[in-house]
C-alpha positions as semicolon CSV with decimal commas, in nm:
position;residue;x (nm);y (nm);z (nm)
1;M;0,849;19,690;21,893
2;A;1,023;19,395;21,731
3;K;0,863;19,162;21,987
4;A;0,517;19,303;21,914
5;I;0,573;19,257;21,541
6;S;0,694;18,900;21,589
7;A;0,390;18,829;21,808
8;K;0,163;18,998;21,549
9;D;0,029;19,215;21,832
10;S;-0,141;19,504;21,653
11;N;-0,276;19,646;21,981
12;S;0,073;19,686;22,128
13;L;0,198;19,839;21,804
14;S;-0,086;20,093;21,802
15;R;-0,019;20,176;22,167
16;L;0,351;20,228;22,092
17;G;0,263;20,459;21,802
18;N;0,041;20,664;22,034
19;E;0,309;20,688;22,300
20;L;0,565;20,805;22,046
21;G;0,310;21,057;21,924
22;K;0,364;21,254;22,246
23;I;0,735;21,294;22,163
24;I;0,646;21,400;21,809
25;E;0,393;21,658;21,930
26;T;0,654;21,811;22,161
27;A;0,901;21,831;21,872
28;L;0,643;22,000;21,651
29;Q;0,565;22,255;21,921
30;R;0,936;22,324;21,961
31;R;0,966;22,379;21,584
32;E;0,664;22,610;21,582
33;N;0,833;22,814;21,857
34;G;1,146;22,856;21,646
35;G;1,340;22,558;21,783
36;E;1,489;22,268;21,595
37;V;1,368;21,916;21,545
38;S;1,649;21,675;21,627
39;S;1,744;21,355;21,454
40;C;1,624;21,177;21,769
41;D;1,281;21,337;21,719
42;M;1,287;21,217;21,360
43;A;1,371;20,866;21,480
44;A;1,063;20,874;21,704
45;H;0,855;20,986;21,407
46;S;0,987;20,708;21,183
47;L;0,934;20,444;21,450
48;A;0,581;20,566;21,524
49;F;0,495;20,552;21,155
50;A;0,638;20,201;21,132
51;A;0,439;20,093;21,439
52;V;0,105;20,231;21,323
53;T;0,149;20,114;20,965
54;S;0,252;19,763;21,066
55;A;-0,043;19,746;21,310
56;D;-0,276;19,834;21,024
57;G;-0,098;19,586;20,798
58;L;-0,140;19,304;21,046
59;I;-0,517;19,345;21,049
60;S;-0,547;19,395;20,672
61;R;-0,559;19,137;20,397
62;G;-0,447;19,108;20,037
63;E;-0,290;19,396;19,847
64;A;-0,362;19,645;20,128
65;R;-0,160;19,435;20,371
66;K;0,128;19,407;20,125
67;L;0,139;19,784;20,068
68;L;0,113;19,868;20,437
69;M;0,390;19,626;20,528
70;Q;0,614;19,771;20,256
71;D;0,549;20,118;20,401
72;A;0,630;19,988;20,749
73;I;0,959;19,839;20,628
74;S;1,048;20,168;20,461
75;A;0,970;20,360;20,781
76;A;1,174;20,112;20,984
77;S;1,468;20,168;20,749
78;D;1,424;20,543;20,799
79;F;1,421;20,480;21,174
80;Q;1,751;20,295;21,148
81;K;1,911;20,589;20,963
82;D;1,758;20,844;21,200
83;M;1,887;20,652;21,501
84;Q;2,238;20,646;21,359
85;A;2,219;21,026;21,329
86;C;2,069;21,046;21,679
87;D;2,355;20,838;21,818
88;R;2,605;21,074;21,653
89;Q;2,416;21,378;21,783
90;A;2,421;21,235;22,135
91;S;2,791;21,146;22,099
92;K;2,713;20,780;22,156
93;A;2,862;20,481;21,982
94;A;2,642;20,383;21,692
95;G;2,406;20,108;21,795
96;S;2,243;19,845;21,585
97;H;1,882;19,936;21,516
98;T;1,796;19,665;21,266
99;S;1,564;19,448;21,476
100;V;1,245;19,624;21,362
101;V;1,332;19,588;20,993
102;K;1,425;19,224;21,046
103;A;1,101;19,149;21,231
104;L;0,892;19,313;20,957
105;R;1,071;19,125;20,683
106;A;1,015;18,799;20,868
107;L;0,640;18,847;20,834
């Protein structure tokens, strides 16, 4: 995603958001059936929101662009936190998940 942001490739960002949507739909179905939504599912949700919002921001102008990019940065920060929880849940060493936030801020 960071590469797509750096390349200002809104099509790739939209495609990524759609692909992550499948993971989110599965998590929602699991919750509706009495299961739990994991922190990894939440990370997918945050990343998808960041992808779609930044894609919209890249094709927008003026105040709309500014607001969308701020929302994307916020979602990317949520993604970073969700991934830290996901790493803990999966008993993995915490990774660095800052590249998306950094790429968005560079815009």
